[in-house]
Short mmCIF file of C-alpha atoms and ligand atoms in Angstrom, two decimals:
data_model
loop_
_atom_site.label_atom_id
_atom_site.label_comp_id
_atom_site.label_asym_id
_atom_site.label_seq_id
_atom_site.Cartn_x
_atom_site.Cartn_y
_atom_site.Cartn_z
CA MET A 110 -10.82 198.60 91.67
CA HIS A 111 -14.42 197.42 91.27
CA ILE A 112 -15.50 196.54 87.73
CA ILE A 113 -18.49 194.85 86.11
CA GLU A 114 -17.51 192.30 83.51
CA ALA A 115 -18.14 188.77 82.23
CA GLY A 116 -16.70 185.70 83.95
CA ASN A 117 -14.41 185.01 81.01
CA VAL A 118 -13.00 188.50 81.33
CA ALA A 119 -12.49 188.02 85.06
CA ALA A 120 -10.42 184.95 84.19
CA ALA A 121 -8.46 186.85 81.54
CA ILE A 122 -7.65 189.67 83.97
CA GLY A 123 -6.54 187.08 86.51
CA VAL A 124 -4.18 185.59 83.95
CA LYS A 125 -2.83 189.03 83.04
CA LEU A 126 -2.28 189.95 86.71
CA SER A 127 -0.50 186.62 87.18
CA ARG A 128 1.87 187.56 84.35
CA ALA A 129 1.49 184.41 82.31
CA GLN A 130 4.38 184.25 79.86
CA VAL A 131 3.10 181.79 77.29
CA ILE A 132 -0.54 181.41 76.27
CA ALA A 133 -1.65 178.83 73.74
CA ALA A 134 -5.32 178.18 73.12
CA TYR A 135 -7.84 177.07 70.58
CA PRO A 136 -11.25 178.77 70.74
CA ILE A 137 -14.28 176.77 71.81
CA THR A 138 -17.66 177.92 73.10
CA PRO A 139 -18.10 179.07 75.88
CA GLN A 140 -14.41 179.66 76.55
CA THR A 141 -13.78 181.79 73.40
CA PRO A 142 -14.15 185.30 74.88
CA LEU A 143 -11.46 184.45 77.44
CA THR A 144 -8.83 183.65 74.82
CA GLU A 145 -9.95 186.60 72.69
CA LYS A 146 -9.47 188.91 75.66
CA LEU A 147 -6.02 187.47 76.34
CA SER A 148 -4.94 187.91 72.73
CA GLU A 149 -6.09 191.55 72.99
CA PHE A 150 -3.99 192.02 76.12
CA VAL A 151 -0.96 190.57 74.37
CA GLU A 152 -1.57 192.54 71.18
CA SER A 153 -1.88 195.83 73.08
CA GLY A 154 1.23 195.11 75.10
CA GLU A 155 -0.72 195.13 78.41
CA LEU A 156 0.46 191.58 78.94
CA GLU A 157 4.03 190.72 77.96
CA ALA A 158 3.55 187.17 76.78
CA GLN A 159 3.87 184.93 73.77
CA TYR A 160 0.39 184.20 72.41
CA ILE A 161 0.63 181.08 70.29
CA PRO A 162 -2.42 180.31 68.17
CA VAL A 163 -2.65 176.56 67.62
CA GLU A 164 -4.68 174.27 65.41
CA SER A 165 -6.13 172.14 68.21
CA GLU A 166 -6.46 171.72 71.94
CA HIS A 167 -4.00 168.84 71.89
CA SER A 168 -1.43 171.26 70.47
CA ALA A 169 -2.45 173.96 72.95
CA MET A 170 -1.53 171.72 75.85
CA ALA A 171 1.60 170.50 74.03
CA VAL A 172 2.75 174.13 73.71
CA CYS A 173 2.02 174.73 77.41
CA ILE A 174 4.00 171.61 78.29
CA ALA A 175 6.97 172.77 76.24
CA ALA A 176 6.82 176.32 77.60
CA SER A 177 6.48 175.10 81.15
CA THR A 178 9.36 172.65 80.69
CA ALA A 179 11.46 175.65 79.68
CA GLY A 180 10.46 177.37 82.93
CA ALA A 181 7.75 179.76 81.64
CA ARG A 182 4.42 180.44 83.33
CA ALA A 183 2.03 178.82 80.83
CA PHE A 184 -1.74 179.13 80.47
CA THR A 185 -4.50 177.71 78.32
CA ALA A 186 -8.27 177.47 78.44
CA THR A 187 -10.91 175.24 76.93
CA SER A 188 -14.31 173.61 77.32
CA ALA A 189 -16.02 170.25 76.80
CA ASN A 190 -14.80 168.34 73.71
CA GLY A 191 -11.77 170.61 73.54
CA LEU A 192 -10.74 169.42 76.98
CA LEU A 193 -11.26 165.82 75.89
CA TYR A 194 -9.12 166.41 72.82
CA MET A 195 -6.17 167.31 75.05
CA VAL A 196 -6.55 164.40 77.47
CA GLU A 197 -3.38 162.62 76.44
CA GLN A 198 -1.44 165.82 77.04
CA LEU A 199 -3.23 166.44 80.33
CA HIS A 200 -1.79 163.21 81.67
CA TRP A 201 1.62 164.19 80.34
CA ALA A 202 1.56 167.66 81.94
CA VAL A 203 0.86 166.25 85.39
CA GLY A 204 3.18 163.25 85.09
CA ALA A 205 5.93 165.65 84.06
CA ARG A 206 5.00 167.80 87.08
CA LEU A 207 4.51 171.01 85.13
CA PRO A 208 2.79 173.99 86.79
CA VAL A 209 0.47 174.77 83.88
CA VAL A 210 -2.78 176.58 84.71
CA MET A 211 -5.91 176.07 82.62
CA CYS A 212 -9.40 177.56 82.84
CA VAL A 213 -12.30 175.38 81.81
CA ALA A 214 -15.67 177.00 81.13
CA ASN A 215 -17.79 173.95 81.95
CA ARG A 216 -19.93 172.62 79.13
CA GLY A 217 -21.74 169.38 78.32
CA ILE A 218 -20.02 166.79 76.15
CA GLY A 219 -21.22 165.54 72.75
CA ALA A 220 -22.70 163.34 71.47
CA PRO A 221 -25.38 164.47 71.12
CA TRP A 222 -23.90 167.87 70.40
CA THR A 223 -24.50 170.52 73.03
CA VAL A 224 -22.85 173.83 73.79
CA TRP A 225 -24.66 174.48 77.07
CA ASN A 226 -23.51 174.10 80.60
CA ASP A 227 -23.03 171.05 82.74
CA GLN A 228 -19.87 169.74 84.40
CA GLN A 229 -19.31 166.38 82.72
CA ASP A 230 -16.18 167.69 80.96
CA THR A 231 -14.02 168.37 84.02
CA ILE A 232 -15.63 165.81 86.33
CA SER A 233 -14.69 163.11 83.83
CA GLN A 234 -11.05 164.30 84.21
CA ARG A 235 -10.99 163.96 87.98
CA ASP A 236 -8.61 160.96 87.95
CA VAL A 237 -5.91 162.53 85.76
CA GLY A 238 -4.00 164.06 88.67
CA TRP A 239 -4.62 167.74 87.92
CA ILE A 240 -5.75 169.88 90.81
CA GLN A 241 -9.34 171.02 90.24
CA LEU A 242 -10.73 174.25 91.66
CA TYR A 243 -14.35 175.30 91.09
CA CYS A 244 -15.77 178.82 91.24
CA ASN A 245 -19.20 180.11 92.26
CA ASP A 246 -18.92 183.71 91.02
CA HIS A 247 -16.66 186.12 89.12
CA GLN A 248 -14.73 187.17 92.19
CA GLN A 249 -13.82 183.56 92.82
CA ILE A 250 -12.79 183.16 89.15
CA ILE A 251 -10.23 185.99 89.22
CA ASP A 252 -9.01 185.09 92.71
CA SER A 253 -8.79 181.36 91.94
CA VAL A 254 -6.73 181.97 88.79
CA ILE A 255 -4.14 183.91 90.79
CA LYS A 256 -4.11 181.32 93.62
CA ALA A 257 -3.92 178.54 91.02
CA PHE A 258 -0.62 179.83 89.62
CA LYS A 259 0.81 179.99 93.13
CA LEU A 260 -0.44 176.53 94.02
CA ALA A 261 0.76 175.02 90.73
CA GLN A 262 4.29 176.34 91.07
CA THR A 263 4.49 175.48 94.77
CA VAL A 264 3.49 171.84 94.41
CA SER A 265 4.57 171.30 90.78
CA VAL A 266 1.15 170.06 89.71
CA PRO A 267 -1.01 171.67 87.02
CA VAL A 268 -4.28 173.27 88.11
CA MET A 269 -7.66 173.51 86.41
CA VAL A 270 -9.85 176.47 87.35
CA CYS A 271 -13.40 175.51 86.41
CA TYR A 272 -16.47 177.68 86.15
CA ASP A 273 -19.92 177.12 84.70
CA GLY A 274 -20.23 177.94 81.00
CA TYR A 275 -22.65 180.79 80.25
CA LEU A 276 -23.96 180.93 83.83
CA LEU A 277 -20.60 182.42 84.85
CA SER A 278 -18.57 182.73 81.65
CA HIS A 279 -21.02 185.01 79.87
CA THR A 280 -22.95 186.76 82.65
CA TYR A 281 -21.83 190.11 84.02
CA MET A 282 -21.14 190.62 87.69
CA PRO A 283 -19.28 193.17 89.76
CA PHE A 284 -15.95 192.05 91.17
CA GLU A 285 -12.84 193.53 92.70
CA GLN A 286 -9.77 193.60 90.52
CA PRO A 287 -6.64 193.12 92.68
CA GLU A 288 -3.79 195.59 92.35
CA GLN A 289 -0.90 194.46 90.18
CA SER A 290 1.73 195.30 92.79
CA LYS A 291 -0.06 193.17 95.38
CA VAL A 292 -0.38 190.25 92.95
CA ASP A 293 3.33 190.57 92.16
CA ALA A 294 4.13 190.34 95.85
CA PHE A 295 1.84 187.32 96.27
CA LEU A 296 3.05 185.63 93.10
CA PRO A 297 6.69 186.50 92.48
CA ALA A 298 8.63 185.21 89.45
CA PHE A 299 9.84 181.71 90.06
CA THR A 300 12.39 179.20 88.84
CA PRO A 301 11.05 175.67 88.70
CA LYS A 302 13.01 172.89 90.35
CA HIS A 303 13.44 171.10 87.02
CA PHE A 304 13.57 172.88 83.69
CA LEU A 305 15.33 172.74 80.33
CA ASP A 306 18.67 174.40 80.82
CA PRO A 307 21.39 174.29 78.13
CA GLU A 308 24.00 174.76 80.88
CA ASN A 309 22.80 171.59 82.52
CA PRO A 310 21.53 169.22 79.80
CA GLY A 311 19.04 166.62 80.86
CA ASN A 312 16.59 164.04 79.63
CA PHE A 313 13.06 164.50 80.96
CA ASN A 314 10.47 161.78 81.21
CA THR A 315 12.26 159.30 79.05
CA VAL A 316 11.29 155.67 79.40
CA THR A 317 11.27 154.45 82.99
CA LEU A 318 11.59 150.76 83.58
CA PRO A 319 9.32 148.65 85.76
CA ASP A 320 12.09 148.49 88.35
CA ILE A 321 14.48 151.04 89.78
CA ARG A 322 17.92 151.13 88.13
CA LEU A 323 21.24 152.92 88.16
CA ASP A 324 21.41 155.93 85.85
CA VAL A 325 24.46 156.96 83.81
CA ASP A 326 25.97 158.60 86.88
CA GLY A 327 25.54 155.45 88.91
CA ILE A 328 22.73 157.04 90.96
CA MET A 329 19.68 154.88 91.67
CA ALA A 330 16.85 156.24 89.51
CA PRO A 331 13.24 155.69 90.50
CA GLY A 332 10.95 153.51 88.39
CA TYR A 333 7.52 154.47 87.14
CA ILE A 334 5.66 153.33 90.25
CA GLU A 335 7.90 155.38 92.59
CA ILE A 336 7.38 158.51 90.51
CA ARG A 337 3.60 157.96 90.48
CA HIS A 338 3.56 157.33 94.25
CA ASN A 339 5.40 160.60 94.73
CA LEU A 340 2.73 162.43 92.71
CA GLN A 341 -0.01 160.96 94.90
CA GLU A 342 1.81 161.96 98.10
CA ASP A 343 2.39 165.46 96.76
CA LEU A 344 -1.27 165.80 95.82
CA ARG A 345 -2.39 164.79 99.31
CA ALA A 346 0.10 167.25 100.85
CA ALA A 347 -1.18 169.94 98.44
CA LEU A 348 -4.35 170.13 100.57
CA ASP A 349 -2.40 171.68 103.46
CA THR A 350 -0.38 173.84 101.13
CA TYR A 351 -3.54 175.24 99.60
CA VAL A 352 -4.82 176.21 103.03
CA THR A 353 -1.59 178.17 103.57
CA ILE A 354 -1.81 179.81 100.13
CA ASP A 355 -5.46 180.70 100.72
CA LYS A 356 -4.55 182.27 104.09
CA GLU A 357 -1.75 184.27 102.46
CA PHE A 358 -4.18 185.44 99.81
CA GLU A 359 -6.72 186.43 102.43
CA LYS A 360 -4.12 188.45 104.30
CA GLU A 361 -3.14 190.30 101.15
CA PHE A 362 -6.55 190.76 99.53
CA GLY A 363 -9.11 190.29 102.30
CA ARG A 364 -10.94 187.44 100.55
CA GLY A 365 -10.78 183.73 101.17
CA GLY A 366 -10.93 181.48 104.18
CA ASN A 367 -12.91 178.73 102.42
CA PRO A 368 -10.29 176.86 100.42
CA PHE A 369 -12.21 173.57 100.22
CA VAL A 370 -15.92 174.16 100.79
CA GLU A 371 -18.12 177.22 101.08
CA GLU A 372 -20.89 176.76 103.61
CA TYR A 373 -24.14 178.71 103.91
CA LYS A 374 -26.28 178.28 106.99
CA CYS A 375 -24.72 174.88 107.66
CA GLU A 376 -23.70 175.36 111.28
CA ASP A 377 -27.00 174.41 112.93
CA ALA A 378 -28.33 172.57 109.86
CA GLU A 379 -29.77 169.08 110.04
CA PHE A 380 -29.88 168.89 106.24
CA VAL A 381 -27.17 169.99 103.88
CA ALA A 382 -27.43 170.34 100.11
CA VAL A 383 -24.05 169.85 98.41
CA CYS A 384 -22.98 170.73 94.89
CA ILE A 385 -20.16 172.12 92.76
CA GLY A 386 -20.18 175.53 91.11
CA SER A 387 -22.71 178.31 90.67
CA LEU A 388 -25.63 176.05 91.55
CA SER A 389 -24.67 176.47 95.21
CA TYR A 390 -25.66 180.15 95.04
CA GLN A 391 -29.00 179.27 93.48
CA LEU A 392 -29.49 176.74 96.27
CA ARG A 393 -29.03 179.51 98.84
CA ASP A 394 -32.35 180.99 97.72
CA VAL A 395 -33.99 177.61 98.26
CA VAL A 396 -32.39 177.27 101.67
CA ASP A 397 -33.72 180.72 102.63
CA ILE A 398 -37.25 179.73 101.58
CA MET A 399 -37.05 176.49 103.59
CA ARG A 400 -35.54 178.28 106.58
CA ASP A 401 -38.67 180.49 106.58
CA ASP A 402 -40.61 177.25 107.11
CA GLN A 403 -38.35 176.30 110.02
CA VAL A 404 -36.44 173.62 108.13
CA LYS A 405 -32.88 173.56 109.42
CA ILE A 406 -31.09 173.35 106.11
CA GLY A 407 -27.87 174.72 104.63
CA VAL A 408 -25.88 174.45 101.44
CA MET A 409 -22.24 173.58 100.85
CA GLY A 410 -20.41 174.35 97.62
CA VAL A 411 -17.32 172.23 96.99
CA GLN A 412 -14.48 174.52 95.80
CA MET A 413 -11.70 171.99 95.46
CA TYR A 414 -12.55 168.62 94.02
CA ARG A 415 -9.09 167.19 93.43
CA PRO A 416 -7.21 166.52 95.60
CA PHE A 417 -10.41 165.60 97.41
CA PRO A 418 -10.68 167.46 100.75
CA ASP A 419 -12.20 164.43 102.44
CA GLN A 420 -11.42 165.53 105.98
CA ALA A 421 -12.98 168.96 105.58
CA ILE A 422 -16.03 167.38 104.00
CA THR A 423 -16.40 164.72 106.67
CA GLN A 424 -16.05 167.40 109.34
CA ALA A 425 -18.74 169.50 107.71
CA LEU A 426 -21.19 166.65 107.12
CA ALA A 427 -20.79 164.00 109.81
CA GLY A 428 -23.68 164.09 112.26
CA LYS A 429 -26.11 165.75 109.85
CA LYS A 430 -29.46 164.04 109.32
CA CYS A 431 -29.31 164.04 105.54
CA VAL A 432 -26.87 165.14 102.87
CA ILE A 433 -28.34 165.86 99.46
CA VAL A 434 -25.83 165.90 96.58
CA PHE A 435 -26.84 167.72 93.37
CA GLU A 436 -24.71 167.05 90.33
CA LYS A 437 -24.43 168.27 86.76
CA ALA A 438 -22.39 165.20 85.85
CA LEU A 439 -22.53 161.48 86.28
CA SER A 440 -20.20 158.53 86.42
CA TYR A 441 -22.20 156.74 83.78
CA GLY A 442 -23.39 153.31 84.77
CA ASN A 443 -22.97 154.19 88.42
CA GLN A 444 -23.77 157.40 90.35
CA GLY A 445 -22.77 160.99 90.59
CA ALA A 446 -18.99 161.14 91.12
CA LEU A 447 -19.22 163.69 93.91
CA TYR A 448 -21.93 161.67 95.64
CA ALA A 449 -19.75 158.52 95.55
CA ASP A 450 -16.71 160.49 96.81
CA ILE A 451 -18.66 162.03 99.68
CA LYS A 452 -20.13 158.66 100.62
CA SER A 453 -16.67 157.12 100.73
CA ALA A 454 -15.36 160.04 102.84
CA LEU A 455 -18.19 159.51 105.33
CA TYR A 456 -17.72 155.75 105.50
CA SER A 457 -15.42 155.88 108.49
CA SER A 458 -17.38 158.48 110.44
CA GLU A 459 -19.41 157.39 113.47
CA LYS A 460 -22.49 159.41 112.67
CA LYS A 461 -23.26 158.72 109.04
CA PRO A 462 -25.97 160.90 107.57
CA ARG A 463 -28.47 159.63 105.02
CA ILE A 464 -27.29 160.64 101.63
CA HIS A 465 -29.27 161.32 98.47
CA ASN A 466 -28.15 162.00 94.93
CA TYR A 467 -29.85 164.16 92.28
CA ILE A 468 -28.70 164.62 88.70
CA LEU A 469 -29.83 167.82 86.99
CA GLY A 470 -29.10 170.50 84.42
CA LEU A 471 -27.34 168.25 81.89
CA GLY A 472 -26.76 169.94 78.55
CA GLY A 473 -28.04 173.22 79.94
CA ARG A 474 -31.52 172.04 81.02
CA GLU A 475 -32.88 174.91 83.05
CA ILE A 476 -32.72 174.37 86.79
CA LYS A 477 -35.86 175.74 88.36
CA THR A 478 -35.87 176.88 91.95
CA GLN A 479 -39.20 175.07 92.43
CA HIS A 480 -37.59 171.80 91.30
CA LEU A 481 -34.80 172.23 93.84
CA LEU A 482 -37.34 173.07 96.51
CA ASP A 483 -39.41 169.97 95.73
CA ALA A 484 -36.34 167.72 95.74
CA LEU A 485 -35.05 169.09 99.02
CA ALA A 486 -38.47 168.95 100.65
CA GLU A 487 -38.75 165.31 99.67
CA SER A 488 -35.24 164.46 100.89
CA CYS A 489 -35.81 166.22 104.20
CA THR A 490 -39.01 164.31 104.89
CA THR A 491 -37.95 160.87 103.65
CA PRO A 492 -36.66 159.00 106.65
CA ASP A 493 -34.65 156.56 104.56
CA THR A 494 -32.37 156.58 101.58
CA PHE A 495 -33.86 156.31 98.09
CA GLY A 496 -31.56 153.45 97.33
CA ASP A 497 -28.27 154.22 95.74
CA SER A 498 -29.39 155.24 92.27
CA PRO A 499 -29.47 158.95 91.55
CA ARG A 500 -32.81 160.65 91.00
CA TRP A 501 -33.13 162.97 88.04
CA ILE A 502 -34.59 166.43 88.28
CA GLY A 503 -36.49 168.16 85.49
CA LEU A 504 -36.66 165.18 83.13
CA LYS A 505 -39.49 165.45 80.60
CA LEU A 506 -40.18 161.89 79.63
CA GLN A 507 -43.25 161.22 77.47
CA GLU A 508 -45.44 158.59 79.08
CA MET B 4 1.74 172.19 108.66
CA VAL B 5 4.50 169.83 107.59
CA LYS B 6 6.76 171.50 105.02
CA ARG B 7 7.05 169.09 102.14
CA LYS B 8 9.72 169.02 99.50
CA TYR B 9 7.53 168.87 96.44
CA CYS B 10 8.41 167.25 93.16
CA ASP B 11 11.35 165.36 94.54
CA MET B 12 11.02 162.52 92.13
CA ILE B 13 10.74 162.87 88.37
CA SER B 14 12.25 161.02 85.47
CA ARG B 15 15.30 163.16 84.83
CA SER B 16 18.70 161.99 83.74
CA LYS B 17 21.86 163.10 82.08
CA PRO B 18 22.13 162.14 78.44
CA GLY B 19 24.64 159.32 78.21
CA PRO B 20 25.19 155.71 77.20
CA GLY B 21 22.97 153.38 79.16
CA ASP B 22 20.37 156.00 80.10
CA GLY B 23 17.71 154.04 78.25
CA GLY B 24 18.73 150.73 79.80
CA ASN B 25 20.59 147.94 78.02
CA THR B 26 19.74 149.29 74.58
CA GLY B 27 22.43 147.23 72.86
CA SER B 28 20.13 144.24 73.15
CA TRP B 29 17.58 145.97 70.91
CA ARG B 30 19.96 146.07 67.95
CA VAL B 31 19.06 144.25 64.75
CA MET B 32 21.26 146.29 62.42
CA ARG B 33 24.79 147.22 63.45
CA PRO B 34 26.44 150.49 62.31
CA VAL B 35 29.94 149.87 61.00
CA ILE B 36 32.29 152.76 60.22
CA ASN B 37 34.48 152.55 57.14
CA LEU B 38 37.43 154.50 58.52
CA GLU B 39 38.86 155.10 55.07
CA ALA B 40 35.88 157.34 54.29
CA CYS B 41 35.69 158.98 57.71
CA ILE B 42 36.54 162.73 57.61
CA PRO B 43 38.41 163.11 60.93
CA VAL B 44 40.46 160.01 60.18
CA LYS B 45 41.30 161.19 56.68
CA THR B 46 42.09 164.79 57.69
CA LYS B 47 43.51 163.98 61.13
CA LYS B 48 41.43 166.95 62.33
CA ASN B 49 38.65 167.21 64.88
CA SER B 50 35.95 167.81 62.33
CA CYS B 51 32.55 166.45 61.30
CA PHE B 52 31.60 164.10 64.18
CA ASN B 53 28.00 164.11 62.96
CA CYS B 54 27.73 160.56 64.24
CA TRP B 55 28.71 161.70 67.72
CA LEU B 56 26.35 164.66 67.59
CA TYR B 57 23.26 162.87 66.29
CA CYS B 58 23.44 159.56 68.13
CA PRO B 59 20.36 159.62 70.43
CA ASP B 60 22.07 157.36 72.94
CA CYS B 61 25.40 159.19 73.04
CA VAL B 62 27.31 156.01 72.27
CA VAL B 63 29.71 157.35 69.61
CA SER B 64 32.93 158.85 70.94
CA LYS B 65 34.26 162.19 69.75
CA THR B 66 37.67 160.74 69.01
CA ILE B 67 39.84 159.95 65.98
CA PRO B 68 38.66 157.49 64.92
CA PRO B 69 35.09 157.67 66.29
CA VAL B 70 34.28 154.51 68.23
CA ILE B 71 30.79 153.06 68.70
CA ASN B 72 29.94 151.47 72.05
CA TYR B 73 27.97 148.39 71.02
CA GLU B 74 26.94 147.67 74.59
CA TYR B 75 24.37 150.45 74.22
CA CYS B 76 24.13 151.18 70.45
CA LYS B 77 20.51 150.36 69.67
CA GLY B 78 21.00 150.14 65.93
CA CYS B 79 18.65 152.97 64.96
CA GLY B 80 20.79 153.96 61.97
CA ILE B 81 20.65 157.71 62.58
CA CYS B 82 24.43 157.96 62.48
CA ALA B 83 24.50 156.25 59.07
CA GLU B 84 21.81 158.65 57.85
CA GLU B 85 23.70 161.71 59.10
CA CYS B 86 27.21 160.72 57.98
CA PRO B 87 28.04 163.14 55.11
CA THR B 88 30.43 160.71 53.35
CA GLY B 89 28.33 157.57 53.70
CA ALA B 90 31.09 156.04 55.82
CA ILE B 91 28.66 154.21 58.09
CA SER B 92 26.79 151.20 56.79
CA MET B 93 24.18 149.22 58.63
CA VAL B 94 25.00 145.53 58.69
CA ALA B 95 22.56 142.83 59.72
CA GLU B 96 23.44 141.52 63.20
CA ALA B 97 22.90 137.96 62.04
CA THR B 98 25.90 138.35 59.71
CA PRO B 99 29.03 137.59 61.73
CA VAL B 100 31.02 140.81 62.03
CA THR B 101 34.53 140.57 63.36
CA GLU B 102 36.50 143.34 61.67
CA GLU B 103 35.72 146.21 64.00
CA LYS B 104 36.27 144.31 67.21
S1 LIG C 610 22.94 153.15 65.24
FE1 LIG C 610 24.32 154.91 65.32
S2 LIG C 610 22.99 156.56 66.05
FE2 LIG C 610 21.90 154.68 66.48
S3 LIG C 610 22.48 154.17 68.53
FE3 LIG C 610 23.94 153.10 67.23
S4 LIG C 610 25.63 154.49 67.06
FE4 LIG C 610 23.94 155.69 67.85
S1 LIG C 611 29.69 161.21 60.56
FE1 LIG C 611 30.81 159.87 59.18
S2 LIG C 611 32.52 161.11 58.44
FE2 LIG C 611 31.65 162.19 60.22
S3 LIG C 611 32.91 161.49 61.90
FE3 LIG C 611 31.13 160.13 61.84
S4 LIG C 611 31.75 158.41 60.57
FE4 LIG C 611 33.26 160.03 60.22
#
């Protein structure tokens, strides 16, 4: 069924179709309409779930952790400072290997206070261990939520589904709503490998010692470092698993095939603009304008940021003349995080492209197509790098 | 694609003495049971056993009389708090205790 709705509603419908069993959330702009919609679904009985209103985001994640430990499909959503308020619990959820799914409507972080879009909130959480998926439109939001539940429960790692605040969360777009029966077939009920079971009492995530040791049954129990190594190995393997899940989804619903990056006119391109999120669709317009002037340029949107699909990215970018990375976030005191990650992925490739970094749109600063055009034109005609510091687009500094 | 067995390693254990390591070495205060005030001892019935139920390290036996395993008792005092007759007192470790050996 085709409907026209807001991005937050697309996410809520995705959660409903995925039959989340426990939802705990605290409202924060621009995520609020998503949680409101979910509470409506629960209230009306359309979604059979426990909706637990909490007094903070830290508690929201704590509830999801508890529910997930008991074996329930748990969901929450947040933005910006709300995400930061749950950080301690984010680490816990992934260390405990719980398949929680969370939507983040991307927003800038205070101080100074802002409610508008950039991506500093989730990018600053890239090292936590959560899987991070990013969406470019409403269809990708609803599809990614459903795939996220499947991925999370397959690899036992929580997944963040991120989409730009306002630009996607509050705008209306047409999208296809998958049929419930098909979603049920794709995402059947599951029993986690480890869960709280009164028939089989267990301690979870109690203190681990620096070294391995015998447990009460005389079985050698792993230490902290072994458990963390296992998480890293699972995350790397999750890349392959996500390809499989994406293929399965494509077979069932006819959409997919770009689990890691979404390319536009990249095949014969000498120059490739790279970014995360809805900006990649805006950049398509710029690419079209430049193509009219015979510039061989394309754009690549990164759809999965953690685990980092370094091989797919190297494959897509090695041999290009110049890669231009646009970011709505920054690793302060250094460079854009995506830029640094792409550079490191390309380090071992024979044909290293030049690579440029632009920071833009922080705190909702409007991104003008002309600005993108100017930046790309400059990057395409500069035969060298600009040095390693990012350039800023659209800054209005008083001389 | 290699099929991987995900989540093969987490911190999961059965509750039992020694699960938290050599917790007996943490103890500063030692719980000592006054058997004369202990309900199962007095009634010769399997009753009460609050100490057994509440001990976070599972080091009190569900026997008449209840016996504390000092190898792993960490001295938290929860058993003393939960004992309905006040039969358990916490004694400083520095004081030589020989009676319950
Ligand atoms: S003090 Fe009591 S409750 Fe605490 S560990 Fe020792 S026996 Fe158990
Ligand atoms: S809680 Fe007190 S009364 Fe009850 S069994 Fe233990 S020592 Fe005895």
